[in-house]
Coordinates of C-alpha atoms in Angstrom, one line a residue:
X1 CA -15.8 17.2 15.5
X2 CA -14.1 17.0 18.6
X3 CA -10.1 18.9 18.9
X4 CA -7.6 18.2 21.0
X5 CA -3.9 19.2 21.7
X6 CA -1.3 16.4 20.3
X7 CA 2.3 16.2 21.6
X8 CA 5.0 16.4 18.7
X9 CA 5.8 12.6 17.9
X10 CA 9.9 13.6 17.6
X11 CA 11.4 16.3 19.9
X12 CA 14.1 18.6 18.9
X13 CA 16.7 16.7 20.5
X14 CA 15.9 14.4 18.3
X15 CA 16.4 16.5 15.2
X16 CA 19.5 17.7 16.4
X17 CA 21.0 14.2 16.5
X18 CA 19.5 13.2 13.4
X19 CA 20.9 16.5 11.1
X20 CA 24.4 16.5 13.1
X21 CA 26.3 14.2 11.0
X22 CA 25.7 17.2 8.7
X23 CA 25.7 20.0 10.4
X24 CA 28.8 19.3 12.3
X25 CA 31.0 19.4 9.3
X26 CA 32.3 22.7 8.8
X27 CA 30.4 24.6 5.7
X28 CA 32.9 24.7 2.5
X29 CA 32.9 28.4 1.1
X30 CA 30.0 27.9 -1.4
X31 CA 27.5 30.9 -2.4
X32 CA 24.3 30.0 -0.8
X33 CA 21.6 28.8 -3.0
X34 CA 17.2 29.4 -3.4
X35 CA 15.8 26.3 -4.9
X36 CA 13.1 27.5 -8.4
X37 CA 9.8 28.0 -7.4
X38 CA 8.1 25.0 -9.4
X39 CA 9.8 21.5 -9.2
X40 CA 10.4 20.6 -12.7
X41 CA 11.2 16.9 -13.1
X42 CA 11.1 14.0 -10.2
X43 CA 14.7 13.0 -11.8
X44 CA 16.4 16.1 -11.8
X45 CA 19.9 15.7 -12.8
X46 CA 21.2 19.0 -13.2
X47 CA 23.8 20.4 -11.0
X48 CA 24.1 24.3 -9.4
X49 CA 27.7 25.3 -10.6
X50 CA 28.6 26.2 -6.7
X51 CA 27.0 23.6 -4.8
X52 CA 28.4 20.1 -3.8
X53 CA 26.3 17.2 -2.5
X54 CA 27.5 17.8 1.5
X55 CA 26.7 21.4 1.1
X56 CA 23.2 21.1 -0.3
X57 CA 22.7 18.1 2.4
X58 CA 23.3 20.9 5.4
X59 CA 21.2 23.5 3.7
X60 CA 18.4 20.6 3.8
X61 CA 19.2 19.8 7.7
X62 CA 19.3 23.0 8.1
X63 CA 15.7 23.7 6.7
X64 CA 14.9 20.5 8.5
X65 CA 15.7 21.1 11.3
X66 CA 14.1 24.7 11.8
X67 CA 10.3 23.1 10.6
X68 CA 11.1 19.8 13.5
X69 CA 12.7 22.1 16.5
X70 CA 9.3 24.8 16.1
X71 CA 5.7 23.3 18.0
X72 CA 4.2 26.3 15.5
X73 CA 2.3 25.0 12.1
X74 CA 4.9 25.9 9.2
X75 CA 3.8 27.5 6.1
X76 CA 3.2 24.8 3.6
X77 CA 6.2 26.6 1.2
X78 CA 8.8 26.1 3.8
X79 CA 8.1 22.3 4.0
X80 CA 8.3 21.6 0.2
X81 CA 11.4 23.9 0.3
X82 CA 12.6 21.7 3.3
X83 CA 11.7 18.7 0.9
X84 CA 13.1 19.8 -2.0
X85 CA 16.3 20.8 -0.6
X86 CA 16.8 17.1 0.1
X87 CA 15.7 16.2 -3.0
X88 CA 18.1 18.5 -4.7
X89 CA 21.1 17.3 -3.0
X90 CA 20.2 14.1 -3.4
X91 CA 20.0 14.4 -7.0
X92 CA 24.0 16.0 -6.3
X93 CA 25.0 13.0 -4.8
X94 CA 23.9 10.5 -7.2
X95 CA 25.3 12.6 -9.9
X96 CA 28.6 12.7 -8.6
X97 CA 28.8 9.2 -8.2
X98 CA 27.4 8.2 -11.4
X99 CA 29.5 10.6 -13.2
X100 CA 31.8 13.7 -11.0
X101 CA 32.1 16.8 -13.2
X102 CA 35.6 18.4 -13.3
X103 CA 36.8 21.6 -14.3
X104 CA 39.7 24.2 -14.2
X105 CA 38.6 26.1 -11.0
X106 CA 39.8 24.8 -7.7
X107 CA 37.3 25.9 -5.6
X108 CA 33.8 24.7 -7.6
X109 CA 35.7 20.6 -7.7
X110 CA 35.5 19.2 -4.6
X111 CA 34.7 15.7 -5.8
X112 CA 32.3 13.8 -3.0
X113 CA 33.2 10.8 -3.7
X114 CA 36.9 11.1 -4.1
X115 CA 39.3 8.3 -3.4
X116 CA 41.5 9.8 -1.8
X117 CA 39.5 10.9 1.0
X118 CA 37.7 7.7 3.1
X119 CA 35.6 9.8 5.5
X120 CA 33.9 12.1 2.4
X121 CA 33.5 8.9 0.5
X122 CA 31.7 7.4 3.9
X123 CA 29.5 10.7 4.5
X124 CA 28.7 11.2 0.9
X125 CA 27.4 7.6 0.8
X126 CA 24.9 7.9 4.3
X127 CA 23.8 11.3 2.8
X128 CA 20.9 9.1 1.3
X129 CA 19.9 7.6 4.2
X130 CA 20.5 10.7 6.2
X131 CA 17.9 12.7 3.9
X132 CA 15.1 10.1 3.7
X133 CA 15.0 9.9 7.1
X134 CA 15.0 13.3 8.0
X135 CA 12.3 13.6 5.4
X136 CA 9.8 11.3 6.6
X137 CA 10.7 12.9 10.1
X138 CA 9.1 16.5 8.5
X139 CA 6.0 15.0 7.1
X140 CA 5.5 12.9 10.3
X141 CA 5.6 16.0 12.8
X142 CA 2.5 16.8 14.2
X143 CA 2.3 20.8 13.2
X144 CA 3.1 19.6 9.2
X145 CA -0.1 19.4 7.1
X146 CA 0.2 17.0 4.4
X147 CA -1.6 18.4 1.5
X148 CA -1.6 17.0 -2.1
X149 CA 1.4 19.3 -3.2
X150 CA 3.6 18.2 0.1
X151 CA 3.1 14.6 -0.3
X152 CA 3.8 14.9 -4.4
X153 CA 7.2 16.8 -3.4
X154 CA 7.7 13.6 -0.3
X155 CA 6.8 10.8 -2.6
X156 CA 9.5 12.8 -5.4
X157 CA 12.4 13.4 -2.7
X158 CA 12.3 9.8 -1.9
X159 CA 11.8 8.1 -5.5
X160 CA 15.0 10.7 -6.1
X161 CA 16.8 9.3 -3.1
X162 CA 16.1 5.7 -4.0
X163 CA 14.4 5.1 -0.7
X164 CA 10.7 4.0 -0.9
X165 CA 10.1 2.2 1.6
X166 CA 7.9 4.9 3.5
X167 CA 5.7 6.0 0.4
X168 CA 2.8 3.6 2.4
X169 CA 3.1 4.9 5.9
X170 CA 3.1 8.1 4.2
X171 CA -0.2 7.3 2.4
X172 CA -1.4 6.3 5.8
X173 CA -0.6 10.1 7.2
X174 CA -2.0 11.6 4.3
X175 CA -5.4 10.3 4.9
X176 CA -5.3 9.7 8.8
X177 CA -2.8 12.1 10.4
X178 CA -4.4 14.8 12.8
X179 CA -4.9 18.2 11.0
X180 CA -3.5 21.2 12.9
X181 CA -6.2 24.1 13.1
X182 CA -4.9 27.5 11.2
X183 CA -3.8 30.4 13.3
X184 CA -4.1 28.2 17.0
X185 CA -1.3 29.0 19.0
X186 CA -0.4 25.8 20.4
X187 CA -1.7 24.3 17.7
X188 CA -4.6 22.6 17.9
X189 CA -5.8 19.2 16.0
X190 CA -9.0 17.7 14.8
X191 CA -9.2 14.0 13.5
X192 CA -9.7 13.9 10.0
X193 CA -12.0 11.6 8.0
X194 CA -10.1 8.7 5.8
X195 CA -13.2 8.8 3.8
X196 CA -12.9 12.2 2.7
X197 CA -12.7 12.4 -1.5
X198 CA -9.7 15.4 -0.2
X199 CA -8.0 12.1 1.5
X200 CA -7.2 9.9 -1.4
X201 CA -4.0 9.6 -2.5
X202 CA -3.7 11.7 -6.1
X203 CA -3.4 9.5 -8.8
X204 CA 0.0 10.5 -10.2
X205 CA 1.5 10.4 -7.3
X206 CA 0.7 6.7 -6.7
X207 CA 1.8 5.9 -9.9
X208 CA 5.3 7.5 -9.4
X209 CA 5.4 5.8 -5.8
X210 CA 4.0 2.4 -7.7
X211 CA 6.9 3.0 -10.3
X212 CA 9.7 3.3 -7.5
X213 CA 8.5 0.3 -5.9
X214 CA 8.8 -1.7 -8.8
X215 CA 12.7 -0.4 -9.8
X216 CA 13.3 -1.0 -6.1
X217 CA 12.0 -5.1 -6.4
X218 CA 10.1 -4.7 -3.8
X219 CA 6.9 -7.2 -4.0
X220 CA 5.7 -6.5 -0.7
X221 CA 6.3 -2.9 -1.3
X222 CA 4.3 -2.5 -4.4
X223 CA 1.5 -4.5 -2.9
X224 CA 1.4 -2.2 0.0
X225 CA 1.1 0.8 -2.3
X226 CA -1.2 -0.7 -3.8
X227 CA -3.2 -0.9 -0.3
X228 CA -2.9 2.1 1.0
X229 CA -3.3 4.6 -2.4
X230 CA -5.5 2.3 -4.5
X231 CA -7.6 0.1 -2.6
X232 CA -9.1 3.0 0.2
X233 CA -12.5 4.3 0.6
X234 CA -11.0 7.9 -0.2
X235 CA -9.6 7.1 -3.3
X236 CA -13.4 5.4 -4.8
X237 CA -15.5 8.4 -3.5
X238 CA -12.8 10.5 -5.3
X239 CA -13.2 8.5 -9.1
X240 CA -16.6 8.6 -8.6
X241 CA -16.9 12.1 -7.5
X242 CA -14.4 13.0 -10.8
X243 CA -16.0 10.8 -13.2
X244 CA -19.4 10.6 -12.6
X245 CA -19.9 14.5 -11.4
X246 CA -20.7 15.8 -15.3
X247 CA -23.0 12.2 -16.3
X248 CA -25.0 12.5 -13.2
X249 CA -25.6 16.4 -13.4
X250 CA -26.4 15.8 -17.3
X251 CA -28.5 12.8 -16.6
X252 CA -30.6 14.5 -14.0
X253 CA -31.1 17.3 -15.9
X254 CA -32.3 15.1 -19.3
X255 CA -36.0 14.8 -18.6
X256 CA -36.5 18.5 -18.3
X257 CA -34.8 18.6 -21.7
X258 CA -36.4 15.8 -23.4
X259 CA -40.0 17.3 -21.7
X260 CA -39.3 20.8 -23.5
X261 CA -38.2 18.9 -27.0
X262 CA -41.7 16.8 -26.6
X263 CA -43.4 19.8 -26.1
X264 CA -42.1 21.3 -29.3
X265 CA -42.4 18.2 -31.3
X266 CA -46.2 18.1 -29.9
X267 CA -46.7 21.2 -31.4
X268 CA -46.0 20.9 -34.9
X269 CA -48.8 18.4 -35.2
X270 CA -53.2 18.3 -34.9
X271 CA -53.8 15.2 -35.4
X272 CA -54.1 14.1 -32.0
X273 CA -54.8 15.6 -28.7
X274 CA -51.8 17.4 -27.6
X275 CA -51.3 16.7 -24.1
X276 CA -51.4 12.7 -25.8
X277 CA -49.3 13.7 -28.1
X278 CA -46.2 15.4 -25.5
X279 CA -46.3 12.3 -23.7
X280 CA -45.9 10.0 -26.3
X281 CA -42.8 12.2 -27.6
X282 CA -41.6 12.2 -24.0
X283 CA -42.1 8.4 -24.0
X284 CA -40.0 7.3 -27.3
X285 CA -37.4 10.2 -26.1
X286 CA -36.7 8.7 -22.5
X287 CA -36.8 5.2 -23.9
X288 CA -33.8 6.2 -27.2
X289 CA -31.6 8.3 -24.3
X290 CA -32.2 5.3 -21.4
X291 CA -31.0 2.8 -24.5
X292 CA -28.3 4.5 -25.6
X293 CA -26.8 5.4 -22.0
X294 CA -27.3 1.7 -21.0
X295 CA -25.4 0.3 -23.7
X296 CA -22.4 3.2 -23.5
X297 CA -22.1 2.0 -19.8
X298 CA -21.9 -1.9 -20.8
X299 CA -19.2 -0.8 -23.3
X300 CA -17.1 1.1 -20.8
X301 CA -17.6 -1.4 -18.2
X302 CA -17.1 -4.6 -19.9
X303 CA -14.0 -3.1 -22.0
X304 CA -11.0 -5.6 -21.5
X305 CA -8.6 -4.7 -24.1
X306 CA -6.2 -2.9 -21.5
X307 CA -5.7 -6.1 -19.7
X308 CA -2.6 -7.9 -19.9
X309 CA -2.0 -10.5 -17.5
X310 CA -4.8 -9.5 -14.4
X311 CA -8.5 -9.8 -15.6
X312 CA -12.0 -9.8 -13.5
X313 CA -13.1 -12.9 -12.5
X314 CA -16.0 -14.3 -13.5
X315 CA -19.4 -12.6 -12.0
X316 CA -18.0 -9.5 -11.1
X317 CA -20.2 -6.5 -10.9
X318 CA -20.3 -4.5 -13.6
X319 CA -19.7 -1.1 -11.2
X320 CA -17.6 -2.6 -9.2
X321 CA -15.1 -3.5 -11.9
X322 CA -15.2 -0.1 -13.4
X323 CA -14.8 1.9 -9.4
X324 CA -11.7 -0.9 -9.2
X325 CA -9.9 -0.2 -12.5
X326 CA -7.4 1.4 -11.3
X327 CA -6.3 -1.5 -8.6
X328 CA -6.5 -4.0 -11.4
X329 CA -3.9 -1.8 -13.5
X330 CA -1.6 -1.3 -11.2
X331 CA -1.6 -5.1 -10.2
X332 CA -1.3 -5.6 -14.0
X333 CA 1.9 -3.5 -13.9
X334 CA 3.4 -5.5 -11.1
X335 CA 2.7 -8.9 -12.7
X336 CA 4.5 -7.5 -16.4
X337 CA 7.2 -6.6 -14.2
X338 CA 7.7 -9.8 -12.2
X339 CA 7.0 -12.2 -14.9
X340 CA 8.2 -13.0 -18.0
X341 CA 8.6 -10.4 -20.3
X342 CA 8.0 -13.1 -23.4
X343 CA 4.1 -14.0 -24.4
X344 CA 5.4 -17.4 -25.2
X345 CA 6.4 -18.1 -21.5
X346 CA 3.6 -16.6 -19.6
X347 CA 1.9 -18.6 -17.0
X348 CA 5.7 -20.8 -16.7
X349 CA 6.3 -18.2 -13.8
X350 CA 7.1 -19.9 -10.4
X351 CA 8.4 -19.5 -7.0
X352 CA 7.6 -18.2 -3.8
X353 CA 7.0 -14.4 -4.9
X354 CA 5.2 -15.1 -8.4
X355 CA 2.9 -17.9 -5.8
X356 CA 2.2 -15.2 -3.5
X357 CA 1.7 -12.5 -5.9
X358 CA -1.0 -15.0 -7.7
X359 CA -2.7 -15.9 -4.4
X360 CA -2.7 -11.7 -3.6
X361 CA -4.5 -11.0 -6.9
X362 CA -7.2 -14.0 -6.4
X363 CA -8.5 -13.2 -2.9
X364 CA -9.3 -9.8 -4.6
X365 CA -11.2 -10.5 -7.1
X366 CA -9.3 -10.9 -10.2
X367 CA -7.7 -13.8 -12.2
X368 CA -3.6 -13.6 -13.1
X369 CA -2.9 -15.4 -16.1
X370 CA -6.3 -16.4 -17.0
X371 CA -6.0 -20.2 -19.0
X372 CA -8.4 -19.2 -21.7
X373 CA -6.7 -16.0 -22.5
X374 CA -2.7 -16.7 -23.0
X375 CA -1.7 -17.1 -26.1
X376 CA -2.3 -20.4 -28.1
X377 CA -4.8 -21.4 -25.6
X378 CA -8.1 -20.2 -27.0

């Protein structure tokens, strides 16, 4: 595969300019802080007794803007620290305004959003903004590898900050962006291969960024998701790689088996020639196992009862539906959470979203609110 040198897409000036609405504000006396080893919860609420939301926003600059200012390839722990950090005082922020804390001591109060102060209340309200950006300007910098764990810790940050609107682009990185080469010195990049299983997009994380997306009300955002987590090349190879790893391996290995149990069964008979009799065993034994396995894979193909309001349509491979399964959910979750939630007054959805939503879901393959299945119409 061919390398070559790639020029960082954001220079440190243009870090600088992004964190200095943060870092220009001089530091309140806090005691500085080390964010826990393992993320617990993608809605952390909890709040370090000495750290404010403008504090933890400059300890996240800060971290940011050490990875974006450096052409060397950071250690994968210092960009989910970087991350997290701005996921952290994010999670400050939205506390404070949802509910400020008080207490007796002076110095562990500053409220952010306080009344009396216009120009906190204004910082405390771009801190958001401030962060996401910042955010999708670490994973976007050419020396950042985007691993499974880094994009889970993005996709967190920004469900946490209430700003989704990049969780697509940053699907697009994750399978496409140019993968710096360990220990080179400037570093040096090879194109990666969007086909790879290591390139889909894991399957929790889409559901979280699927989940934002749909709290946000953003159609077009969901459907782009959608597109670029569930409907890629990467993400097939992967189910099937996952899935069908263990049947394969077992199926391949089944006529040695069954060959060895004929040859047993062969043996604890004269009454024919025995060489006769093993293949006859071998015979019945292939044609029960072939049986059996072709009627389990009817069953799990042809199972509908998870369907709500998206089904197949009609003459749909059988393979095909089951490799797709996971698309037709999640466009099943976006049609319960656009329409109705009453089974009486499905299919009275209208307007220019639900039309375009229906006319999505039909030039892929699928049906939404299929006549002969709504209720009272079968």
């Amino acid at each position: 595969m061919n390398t070559k040198a790639l020029e960082p897409m954001r220079g440190p000036r243009a870090a600088c300019k992004l964190c200095e609405a943060l870092l220009s504000k001089p530091a309140r006396q806090r005691r500085h802080f080390r964010l826990p080893a393992r993320y617990q919860s993608p809605t952390l609420r909890l709040f370090h007794p000495h750290l404010d939301a403008p504090t933890a926003a400059r300890r996240a600059a800060e971290l940011g803007q050490a990875i974006l200012s450096s052409d060397s390839i950071p250690p994968e722990e210092e960009v989910i620290e970087a991350l997290r950090s701005c996921e952290l005082a994010a999670a400050i922020a939205s506390g404070a305004s949802e509910s400020p804390t008080q207490s007796t001591d002076p110095s562990a109060t500053t409220t952010l959003l306080s009344l009396d102060n216009r120009a906190d209340t204004a910082s405390t309200k771009a801190i958001p903004d401030i962060l996401s950006e910042l955010s999708f300007r670490i994973i976007s910098h050419p020396p950042v590898f985007i691993n499974a764990a880094v994009l889970a810790s993005y996709v967190n940050t920004q469900c946490m900050l209430e700003r989704p609107q990049t969780l697509p682009e940053a699907f697009t990185l994750y399978a496409h962006k140019p993968v710096p080469t360990p220990g080179s010195n400037p570093p040096v990049y090879k194109e990666p291969n969007p086909d790879k299983i290591s390139q889909a997009v894991p399957e929790d994380t889409a559901a979280d960024a699927l989940d934002a997306a749909i709290i946000a009300k953003d159609l077009d955002l969901a459907l782009a998701i959608i597109n670029s987590a569930y409907r890629t090349k990467a993400y097939r190879n992967d189910k099937l790689f996952k899935k069908l790893g263990v049947p394969v391996t077992i199926a391949s290995l089944a006529p040695l088996g069954v060959y060895i149990i004929a040859t047993q069964a062969a043996s604890l008979q004269d009454m024919v020639d025995n060489s006769y009799a093993t293949g006859a065993a071998f015979a019945g034994f292939m044609t029960y196992l072939g049986a059996v396995s072709m009627l389990g894979y009817i069953s799990i193909t042809t199972s509908n009862d998870q369907m709500k309001r998206v089904v197949w349509r009609p003459g749909m491979g059988l393979t095909e539906r089951w490799i797709r399964e996971d698309e037709r959910a999640a466009l099943d979750k976006v049609a319960m959470a656009w329409g109705f939630k009453e089974d009486s007054k499905r299919g009275l959805e209208e307007g220019a979203e639900w039309d375009y939503l229906r006319d999505w879901i039909s030039k892929r393959g699928m049906i939404l609110d299929k006549t002969d299945l709504m209720e009272g119409m079968e």
